[in-house]
PDB file of C-alpha atoms and ligand atoms in Angstrom:
ATOM      1  CA  MET Q   1    -188.199 103.022  12.187  1.00  0.00           C
ATOM      2  CA  ASN Q   2    -186.755 102.988   8.521  1.00  0.00           C
ATOM      3  CA  LYS Q   3    -188.052 101.736   5.123  1.00  0.00           C
ATOM      4  CA  THR Q   4    -186.917  98.526   4.387  1.00  0.00           C
ATOM      5  CA  LEU Q   5    -188.011  97.484   8.265  1.00  0.00           C
ATOM      6  CA  GLU Q   6    -190.964  98.795   7.489  1.00  0.00           C
ATOM      7  CA  PHE Q   7    -191.808  96.923   4.838  1.00  0.00           C
ATOM      8  CA  MET Q   8    -190.554  93.974   5.798  1.00  0.00           C
ATOM      9  CA  SER Q   9    -192.914  94.275   8.831  1.00  0.00           C
ATOM     10  CA  LYS Q  10    -196.148  94.215   6.959  1.00  0.00           C
ATOM     11  CA  LYS Q  11    -194.416  91.522   3.464  1.00  0.00           C
ATOM     12  CA  PHE Q  12    -194.420  89.491   6.346  1.00  0.00           C
ATOM     13  CA  GLY Q  13    -196.669  90.177   8.461  1.00  0.00           C
ATOM     14  CA  VAL Q  14    -194.028  90.502  11.301  1.00  0.00           C
ATOM     15  CA  ASP Q  15    -193.615  92.985  14.511  1.00  0.00           C
ATOM     16  CA  VAL Q  16    -190.167  94.127  13.944  1.00  0.00           C
ATOM     17  CA  GLU Q  17    -190.122  96.586  17.519  1.00  0.00           C
ATOM     18  CA  LYS Q  18    -191.804  93.962  19.882  1.00  0.00           C
ATOM     19  CA  ASP Q  19    -188.777  91.347  19.549  1.00  0.00           C
ATOM     20  CA  PRO Q  20    -185.218  91.837  18.904  1.00  0.00           C
ATOM     21  CA  VAL Q  21    -185.455  87.961  17.584  1.00  0.00           C
ATOM     22  CA  VAL Q  22    -187.248  88.471  14.400  1.00  0.00           C
ATOM     23  CA  ARG Q  23    -188.594  84.832  13.115  1.00  0.00           C
ATOM     24  CA  LEU Q  24    -189.171  84.341   9.657  1.00  0.00           C
ATOM     25  CA  THR Q  25    -190.413  80.610   8.363  1.00  0.00           C
ATOM     26  CA  GLN Q  26    -192.515  81.569   5.344  1.00  0.00           C
ATOM     27  CA  ILE Q  27    -189.472  82.491   3.064  1.00  0.00           C
ATOM     28  CA  ASN Q  28    -186.908  80.760   1.052  1.00  0.00           C
ATOM     29  CA  ARG Q  29    -183.699  82.552  -1.305  1.00  0.00           C
ATOM     30  CA  THR Q  30    -185.508  82.887  -4.212  1.00  0.00           C
ATOM     31  CA  ILE Q  31    -188.869  84.911  -2.190  1.00  0.00           C
ATOM     32  CA  ILE Q  32    -185.627  86.999  -0.450  1.00  0.00           C
ATOM     33  CA  ALA Q  33    -184.074  87.840  -4.376  1.00  0.00           C
ATOM     34  CA  GLN Q  34    -187.883  89.236  -4.617  1.00  0.00           C
ATOM     35  CA  LEU Q  35    -187.687  91.307  -1.531  1.00  0.00           C
ATOM     36  CA  PHE Q  36    -184.560  92.939  -2.349  1.00  0.00           C
ATOM     37  CA  ALA Q  37    -186.336  94.062  -5.732  1.00  0.00           C
ATOM     38  CA  GLU Q  38    -188.952  95.126  -4.131  1.00  0.00           C
ATOM     39  CA  LEU Q  39    -186.618  97.701  -2.123  1.00  0.00           C
ATOM     40  CA  GLY Q  40    -185.101  98.495  -5.727  1.00  0.00           C
ATOM     41  CA  PHE Q  41    -181.760  97.487  -4.935  1.00  0.00           C
ATOM     42  CA  THR Q  42    -179.338  97.170  -7.937  1.00  0.00           C
ATOM     43  CA  GLU Q  43    -175.754  97.124  -5.898  1.00  0.00           C
ATOM     44  CA  GLY Q  44    -175.097  93.692  -4.410  1.00  0.00           C
ATOM     45  CA  ALA Q  45    -172.297  91.055  -3.353  1.00  0.00           C
ATOM     46  CA  GLU Q  46    -171.840  87.657  -3.128  1.00  0.00           C
ATOM     47  CA  ILE Q  47    -169.347  86.240  -0.828  1.00  0.00           C
ATOM     48  CA  GLY Q  48    -168.930  82.816  -1.835  1.00  0.00           C
ATOM     49  CA  VAL Q  49    -169.919  82.338  -5.343  1.00  0.00           C
ATOM     50  CA  ALA Q  50    -168.918  78.509  -6.006  1.00  0.00           C
ATOM     51  CA  GLN Q  51    -170.707  77.631  -9.557  1.00  0.00           C
ATOM     52  CA  GLY Q  52    -173.116  80.491  -9.854  1.00  0.00           C
ATOM     53  CA  ALA Q  53    -176.477  78.880  -8.737  1.00  0.00           C
ATOM     54  CA  TYR Q  54    -177.574  81.716  -6.217  1.00  0.00           C
ATOM     55  CA  SER Q  55    -175.860  85.005  -8.287  1.00  0.00           C
ATOM     56  CA  LYS Q  56    -178.155  83.494 -10.989  1.00  0.00           C
ATOM     57  CA  VAL Q  57    -181.227  82.986  -9.063  1.00  0.00           C
ATOM     58  CA  LEU Q  58    -180.391  87.224  -7.959  1.00  0.00           C
ATOM     59  CA  PHE Q  59    -180.194  88.349 -11.457  1.00  0.00           C
ATOM     60  CA  GLU Q  60    -183.351  86.435 -12.411  1.00  0.00           C
ATOM     61  CA  HIS Q  61    -184.986  88.030 -10.231  1.00  0.00           C
ATOM     62  CA  ILE Q  62    -183.565  91.614  -9.336  1.00  0.00           C
ATOM     63  CA  PRO Q  63    -183.916  93.969 -12.651  1.00  0.00           C
ATOM     64  CA  GLN Q  64    -180.461  95.698 -13.148  1.00  0.00           C
ATOM     65  CA  LEU Q  65    -178.769  94.442 -10.863  1.00  0.00           C
ATOM     66  CA  ARG Q  66    -175.114  94.320 -10.920  1.00  0.00           C
ATOM     67  CA  LEU Q  67    -173.322  91.773  -8.525  1.00  0.00           C
ATOM     68  CA  TYR Q  68    -170.102  91.414  -7.487  1.00  0.00           C
ATOM     69  CA  GLY Q  69    -169.381  87.853  -7.017  1.00  0.00           C
ATOM     70  CA  ILE Q  70    -166.625  87.138  -4.555  1.00  0.00           C
ATOM     71  CA  ASP Q  71    -164.542  83.793  -4.948  1.00  0.00           C
ATOM     72  CA  VAL Q  72    -160.959  82.835  -4.202  1.00  0.00           C
ATOM     73  CA  TRP Q  73    -161.618  79.206  -6.393  1.00  0.00           C
ATOM     74  CA  GLN Q  74    -159.189  76.877  -4.170  1.00  0.00           C
ATOM     75  CA  ASN Q  75    -158.490  75.330  -1.158  1.00  0.00           C
ATOM     76  CA  TYR Q  76    -156.640  76.421   0.768  1.00  0.00           C
ATOM     77  CA  PRO Q  77    -155.106  76.097   4.507  1.00  0.00           C
ATOM     78  CA  GLY Q  78    -158.076  75.628   7.294  1.00  0.00           C
ATOM     79  CA  TYR Q  79    -160.296  75.004   3.811  1.00  0.00           C
ATOM     80  CA  ASN Q  80    -160.537  72.067   1.889  1.00  0.00           C
ATOM     81  CA  GLU Q  81    -164.497  71.371   0.818  1.00  0.00           C
ATOM     82  CA  LEU Q  82    -164.071  71.914  -3.078  1.00  0.00           C
ATOM     83  CA  GLU Q  83    -163.355  68.792  -5.129  1.00  0.00           C
ATOM     84  CA  ASN Q  84    -162.937  70.130  -8.645  1.00  0.00           C
ATOM     85  CA  PRO Q  85    -162.184  74.330  -7.614  1.00  0.00           C
ATOM     86  CA  SER Q  86    -161.750  75.068 -11.756  1.00  0.00           C
ATOM     87  CA  ALA Q  87    -164.634  73.842 -13.184  1.00  0.00           C
ATOM     88  CA  LEU Q  88    -166.865  76.083 -10.217  1.00  0.00           C
ATOM     89  CA  LYS Q  89    -164.963  78.886 -11.525  1.00  0.00           C
ATOM     90  CA  GLU Q  90    -165.765  77.805 -15.403  1.00  0.00           C
ATOM     91  CA  GLU Q  91    -169.397  77.320 -14.253  1.00  0.00           C
ATOM     92  CA  ALA Q  92    -169.626  79.950 -12.699  1.00  0.00           C
ATOM     93  CA  TYR Q  93    -168.338  82.523 -15.954  1.00  0.00           C
ATOM     94  CA  GLU Q  94    -170.425  80.397 -18.003  1.00  0.00           C
ATOM     95  CA  THR Q  95    -173.294  80.501 -15.722  1.00  0.00           C
ATOM     96  CA  LEU Q  96    -173.214  84.295 -15.795  1.00  0.00           C
ATOM     97  CA  LYS Q  97    -171.936  86.100 -18.574  1.00  0.00           C
ATOM     98  CA  SER Q  98    -175.094  87.214 -20.321  1.00  0.00           C
ATOM     99  CA  PHE Q  99    -175.961  89.304 -16.900  1.00  0.00           C
ATOM    100  CA  ASN Q 100    -174.257  92.717 -15.188  1.00  0.00           C
ATOM    101  CA  SER Q 101    -172.124  90.270 -12.939  1.00  0.00           C
ATOM    102  CA  PHE Q 102    -168.317  91.091 -11.650  1.00  0.00           C
ATOM    103  CA  LEU Q 103    -166.333  88.354 -10.915  1.00  0.00           C
ATOM    104  CA  LEU Q 104    -163.149  88.813  -8.368  1.00  0.00           C
ATOM    105  CA  GLU Q 105    -161.316  85.791  -8.347  1.00  0.00           C
ATOM    106  CA  LYS Q 106    -159.745  86.353  -4.521  1.00  0.00           C
ATOM    107  CA  PHE Q 107    -159.604  85.897  -0.755  1.00  0.00           C
ATOM    108  CA  SER Q 108    -162.686  87.529   0.519  1.00  0.00           C
ATOM    109  CA  MET Q 109    -161.012  89.651   3.115  1.00  0.00           C
ATOM    110  CA  ASP Q 110    -157.959  90.749   0.326  1.00  0.00           C
ATOM    111  CA  ALA Q 111    -161.556  92.175  -2.203  1.00  0.00           C
ATOM    112  CA  VAL Q 112    -163.338  93.832   0.604  1.00  0.00           C
ATOM    113  CA  THR Q 113    -160.544  96.596   0.652  1.00  0.00           C
ATOM    114  CA  TYR Q 114    -161.557  97.109  -3.052  1.00  0.00           C
ATOM    115  CA  PHE Q 115    -165.642  98.526  -1.546  1.00  0.00           C
ATOM    116  CA  ASP Q 116    -166.380 101.694   0.067  1.00  0.00           C
ATOM    117  CA  ASP Q 117    -168.170 101.729   3.117  1.00  0.00           C
ATOM    118  CA  ASN Q 118    -171.967 102.122   2.949  1.00  0.00           C
ATOM    119  CA  SER Q 119    -172.090 101.842  -0.779  1.00  0.00           C
ATOM    120  CA  LEU Q 120    -173.812  98.569  -1.906  1.00  0.00           C
ATOM    121  CA  ASP Q 121    -177.403  97.633  -0.915  1.00  0.00           C
ATOM    122  CA  PHE Q 122    -176.753  94.242   0.077  1.00  0.00           C
ATOM    123  CA  VAL Q 123    -174.372  91.409   0.657  1.00  0.00           C
ATOM    124  CA  PHE Q 124    -174.954  87.821   0.990  1.00  0.00           C
ATOM    125  CA  ILE Q 125    -171.905  85.521   2.680  1.00  0.00           C
ATOM    126  CA  ASP Q 126    -171.547  82.673   2.017  1.00  0.00           C
ATOM    127  CA  GLY Q 127    -167.851  81.661   2.424  1.00  0.00           C
ATOM    128  CA  ALA Q 128    -165.868  79.697   4.308  1.00  0.00           C
ATOM    129  CA  HIS Q 129    -168.165  78.683   7.378  1.00  0.00           C
ATOM    130  CA  ASP Q 130    -165.679  78.118  10.223  1.00  0.00           C
ATOM    131  CA  PHE Q 131    -164.764  80.898  12.787  1.00  0.00           C
ATOM    132  CA  LYS Q 132    -162.313  83.234  11.866  1.00  0.00           C
ATOM    133  CA  ASN Q 133    -163.781  83.494   7.814  1.00  0.00           C
ATOM    134  CA  VAL Q 134    -166.747  84.009   8.892  1.00  0.00           C
ATOM    135  CA  ALA Q 135    -165.892  86.966  12.191  1.00  0.00           C
ATOM    136  CA  CYS Q 136    -163.733  88.708   9.344  1.00  0.00           C
ATOM    137  CA  ASP Q 137    -166.541  88.230   7.109  1.00  0.00           C
ATOM    138  CA  ILE Q 138    -169.174  89.918   9.061  1.00  0.00           C
ATOM    139  CA  SER Q 139    -167.514  92.166  10.244  1.00  0.00           C
ATOM    140  CA  GLU Q 140    -166.118  94.200   7.164  1.00  0.00           C
ATOM    141  CA  TRP Q 141    -168.694  93.128   4.766  1.00  0.00           C
ATOM    142  CA  SER Q 142    -171.449  94.791   6.416  1.00  0.00           C
ATOM    143  CA  LYS Q 143    -169.815  98.362   6.652  1.00  0.00           C
ATOM    144  CA  LYS Q 144    -170.021  97.833   2.761  1.00  0.00           C
ATOM    145  CA  VAL Q 145    -173.722  98.001   3.010  1.00  0.00           C
ATOM    146  CA  LYS Q 146    -175.422 101.305   3.206  1.00  0.00           C
ATOM    147  CA  PRO Q 147    -178.497 102.521   5.628  1.00  0.00           C
ATOM    148  CA  GLY Q 148    -181.642 100.759   5.079  1.00  0.00           C
ATOM    149  CA  GLY Q 149    -179.381  97.960   2.658  1.00  0.00           C
ATOM    150  CA  ILE Q 150    -179.536  94.205   4.406  1.00  0.00           C
ATOM    151  CA  VAL Q 151    -176.646  91.855   5.351  1.00  0.00           C
ATOM    152  CA  PHE Q 152    -177.243  88.806   5.338  1.00  0.00           C
ATOM    153  CA  GLY Q 153    -175.785  84.762   5.049  1.00  0.00           C
ATOM    154  CA  HIS Q 154    -176.767  81.347   4.891  1.00  0.00           C
ATOM    155  CA  ASP Q 155    -175.848  78.141   7.097  1.00  0.00           C
ATOM    156  CA  TYR Q 156    -177.051  79.825  10.280  1.00  0.00           C
ATOM    157  CA  LYS Q 157    -175.897  76.908  11.625  1.00  0.00           C
ATOM    158  CA  PHE Q 158    -173.279  75.613  14.396  1.00  0.00           C
ATOM    159  CA  HIS Q 159    -171.869  71.583  14.343  1.00  0.00           C
ATOM    160  CA  LYS Q 160    -168.726  70.877  15.362  1.00  0.00           C
ATOM    161  CA  GLU Q 161    -166.891  68.691  12.131  1.00  0.00           C
ATOM    162  CA  TYR Q 162    -167.770  64.466  11.827  1.00  0.00           C
ATOM    163  CA  MET Q 163    -168.252  61.598   9.178  1.00  0.00           C
ATOM    164  CA  GLN Q 164    -170.803  61.249   7.373  1.00  0.00           C
ATOM    165  CA  ARG Q 165    -172.187  58.044   5.507  1.00  0.00           C
ATOM    166  CA  TYR Q 166    -174.177  58.366   2.173  1.00  0.00           C
ATOM    167  CA  ARG Q 167    -176.307  55.579   1.172  1.00  0.00           C
ATOM    168  CA  ASN Q 168    -173.456  52.775   0.392  1.00  0.00           C
ATOM    169  CA  GLY Q 169    -170.616  55.450   0.055  1.00  0.00           C
ATOM    170  CA  PRO Q 170    -167.589  55.807   1.299  1.00  0.00           C
ATOM    171  CA  PRO Q 171    -167.441  58.173   4.944  1.00  0.00           C
ATOM    172  CA  ARG Q 172    -167.193  61.779   4.304  1.00  0.00           C
ATOM    173  CA  LYS Q 173    -166.223  64.111   6.386  1.00  0.00           C
ATOM    174  CA  ARG Q 174    -168.337  66.936   7.038  1.00  0.00           C
ATOM    175  CA  PHE Q 175    -166.131  69.949   8.388  1.00  0.00           C
ATOM    176  CA  ALA Q 176    -167.317  72.601  11.404  1.00  0.00           C
ATOM    177  CA  VAL Q 177    -169.535  75.040  10.854  1.00  0.00           C
ATOM    178  CA  ASP Q 178    -168.982  77.908  13.244  1.00  0.00           C
ATOM    179  CA  VAL Q 179    -172.067  79.848  11.668  1.00  0.00           C
ATOM    180  CA  LYS Q 180    -174.236  80.668  14.160  1.00  0.00           C
ATOM    181  CA  LEU Q 181    -172.411  80.959  17.229  1.00  0.00           C
ATOM    182  CA  VAL Q 182    -169.876  83.951  15.196  1.00  0.00           C
ATOM    183  CA  VAL Q 183    -172.910  86.318  14.254  1.00  0.00           C
ATOM    184  CA  ASP Q 184    -175.046  86.118  17.008  1.00  0.00           C
ATOM    185  CA  ALA Q 185    -172.106  86.592  19.052  1.00  0.00           C
ATOM    186  CA  TYR Q 186    -171.701  89.893  16.509  1.00  0.00           C
ATOM    187  CA  ARG Q 187    -175.200  90.789  16.717  1.00  0.00           C
ATOM    188  CA  ASP Q 188    -175.501  91.167  20.796  1.00  0.00           C
ATOM    189  CA  ALA Q 189    -171.637  92.877  20.559  1.00  0.00           C
ATOM    190  CA  LYS Q 190    -173.376  95.531  18.016  1.00  0.00           C
ATOM    191  CA  GLY Q 191    -176.362  95.696  19.550  1.00  0.00           C
ATOM    192  CA  ILE Q 192    -177.609  94.344  16.396  1.00  0.00           C
ATOM    193  CA  ARG Q 193    -182.194  94.444  16.831  1.00  0.00           C
ATOM    194  CA  PRO Q 194    -184.106  93.506  14.831  1.00  0.00           C
ATOM    195  CA  TRP Q 195    -182.123  90.063  14.138  1.00  0.00           C
ATOM    196  CA  PHE Q 196    -184.144  87.860  11.212  1.00  0.00           C
ATOM    197  CA  GLU Q 197    -183.570  84.091  11.892  1.00  0.00           C
ATOM    198  CA  ILE Q 198    -184.863  82.647   8.629  1.00  0.00           C
ATOM    199  CA  TYR Q 199    -185.398  78.904   8.633  1.00  0.00           C
ATOM    200  CA  PRO Q 200    -187.205  77.986   4.982  1.00  0.00           C
ATOM    201  CA  GLU Q 201    -190.399  76.156   5.415  1.00  0.00           C
ATOM    202  CA  ILE Q 202    -191.390  76.738   1.486  1.00  0.00           C
ATOM    203  CA  PRO Q 203    -189.097  74.673  -0.534  1.00  0.00           C
ATOM    204  CA  ASP Q 204    -186.876  77.120  -3.207  1.00  0.00           C
ATOM    205  CA  PRO Q 205    -187.540  76.053  -6.686  1.00  0.00           C
ATOM    206  CA  THR Q 206    -183.104  76.147  -7.130  1.00  0.00           C
ATOM    207  CA  PHE Q 207    -182.038  74.969  -3.850  1.00  0.00           C
ATOM    208  CA  GLY Q 208    -185.332  72.469  -2.398  1.00  0.00           C
ATOM    209  CA  ARG Q 209    -185.364  72.578   1.375  1.00  0.00           C
ATOM    210  CA  ASP Q 210    -182.591  75.017   2.441  1.00  0.00           C
ATOM    211  CA  ASN Q 211    -180.435  75.095   5.488  1.00  0.00           C
ATOM    212  CA  PRO Q 212    -181.085  78.218   7.587  1.00  0.00           C
ATOM    213  CA  CYS Q 213    -179.875  81.855   7.049  1.00  0.00           C
ATOM    214  CA  TRP Q 214    -179.331  85.618   8.979  1.00  0.00           C
ATOM    215  CA  MET Q 215    -180.191  88.361   8.646  1.00  0.00           C
ATOM    216  CA  PHE Q 216    -180.088  93.072   9.754  1.00  0.00           C
ATOM    217  CA  VAL Q 217    -180.802  95.948   7.751  1.00  0.00           C
ATOM    218  CA  ARG Q 218    -178.490  98.677   8.573  1.00  0.00           C
ATOM    219  CA  GLN Q 219    -179.679 101.402  10.131  1.00  0.00           C
ATOM    220  CA  GLU Q 220    -178.677 105.063  10.065  1.00  0.00           C
ATOM    221  CA  GLY Q 221    -176.336 105.690  13.712  1.00  0.00           C
ATOM    222  CA  ASP Q 222    -175.607 101.868  14.127  1.00  0.00           C
ATOM    223  CA  THR Q 223    -171.833 101.730  14.749  1.00  0.00           C
ATOM    224  CA  LEU Q 224    -170.514  98.915  13.034  1.00  0.00           C
TER     225      LEU Q 224
HETATM  226  C1  SAM A 301    -171.100  77.135  -0.410  1.00  0.00           C
HETATM  227  S1  SAM A 301    -170.418  78.141  -1.537  1.00  0.00           S
HETATM  228  C2  SAM A 301    -170.845  79.072  -1.848  1.00  0.00           C
HETATM  229  C3  SAM A 301    -172.326  78.832  -3.072  1.00  0.00           C
HETATM  230  C4  SAM A 301    -172.949  80.117  -3.453  1.00  0.00           C
HETATM  231  N1  SAM A 301    -173.534  80.919  -2.639  1.00  0.00           N
HETATM  232  C5  SAM A 301    -174.756  79.895  -3.273  1.00  0.00           C
HETATM  233  O1  SAM A 301    -175.359  79.831  -2.693  1.00  0.00           O
HETATM  234  O2  SAM A 301    -174.889  79.222  -4.662  1.00  0.00           O
HETATM  235  C6  SAM A 301    -168.199  78.104  -1.020  1.00  0.00           C
HETATM  236  C7  SAM A 301    -167.424  79.576  -1.548  1.00  0.00           C
HETATM  237  O3  SAM A 301    -167.178  80.061  -1.145  1.00  0.00           O
HETATM  238  C8  SAM A 301    -165.345  80.128  -1.132  1.00  0.00           C
HETATM  239  N2  SAM A 301    -164.781  80.522  -0.404  1.00  0.00           N
HETATM  240  C9  SAM A 301    -164.475  80.197   0.616  1.00  0.00           C
HETATM  241  N3  SAM A 301    -163.017  80.325   1.642  1.00  0.00           N
HETATM  242  C10 SAM A 301    -163.420  81.817   0.779  1.00  0.00           C
HETATM  243  C11 SAM A 301    -162.700  83.245   1.499  1.00  0.00           C
HETATM  244  N4  SAM A 301    -162.492  83.205   2.203  1.00  0.00           N
HETATM  245  N5  SAM A 301    -162.538  83.912   0.221  1.00  0.00           N
HETATM  246  C12 SAM A 301    -163.448  83.690  -0.791  1.00  0.00           C
HETATM  247  N6  SAM A 301    -164.315  83.099  -1.056  1.00  0.00           N
HETATM  248  C13 SAM A 301    -163.501  81.557  -0.302  1.00  0.00           C
HETATM  249  C14 SAM A 301    -165.437  78.498  -1.873  1.00  0.00           C
HETATM  250  O4  SAM A 301    -164.541  78.512  -2.857  1.00  0.00           O
HETATM  251  C15 SAM A 301    -166.835  78.032  -2.384  1.00  0.00           C
HETATM  252  O5  SAM A 301    -167.039  78.424  -4.417  1.00  0.00           O
END
C-alpha cells in the first residue's frame, strides 16, 4: 500500500484494502486541506477558482504551497452560470495576491498542456459540471498528479437541469450536473480502488454544509 493510503487509513480509521469504495463523512474541505499539509504536499492545481474561496483555504492550511489556479472567468457556449465573471476574477486576484498563487486565465483543456505528467501533489477539479468538461478534466488532470498524490473533485452529484425558486424571487435555472455519472464511469473503466466518496457531515468553516466530493490516490503502476 502506498504511504498516502496508509496515512489516510489511519487518519480516518478506514480499511482501504477491504472495500473498493470507502465513504468518509467526518470530514470537510478544510480537513482535506489539513490532510494535504500532513502529507507534505506543496504543489497543486485548482481547476475552477471562481473568487478564490477554496484557494484561500488551501493556502491558509498548507505551508509552502504553490497553487496553480485555472479559470476562464467567462461564460461560453454550454456554460452560463456566472453572473459577473469579471468581478469574480478581480476578487480572486485580490484574495490571492499575498499567496504563492499562479492564476492562469485559460480554458482547463488549454491550461493542462502546460503541466508535465506526474508533476503535481494534488489537483482539485471544480470547473464546469457538464458531461464533456468533467470527462476531459478527470481524464487529463489525473495524469498530472504523481504517484502518492491525490485527485480530488467537488459536487459529486448527478441531476438534470431544473428550475428553483429562492424565497419569493423569480425562478432560476439550475444547470445539469453530470459529475457523479462521469467520475464513477471513469473509476470503473480505469479500475481505480480504493475510491473515496466524501459526504461531509462536519460543517466547513468557509463553506458550511458542503456538497459531496470524490477522491482517489494515484498509485505506482496505475494506467491513467
Ligand atoms: C464552482 S466554481 C469554482 C469554485 C471554487 N473551486 C471554490 O470552491 O471556491 C466553477 C468555476 O469554473 C470555471 N470554469 C467553468 N468552465 C471552465 C473551463 N472549461 N475551464 C476553466 N474554468 C472553467 C468558472 O469560470 C467558475 O469560476
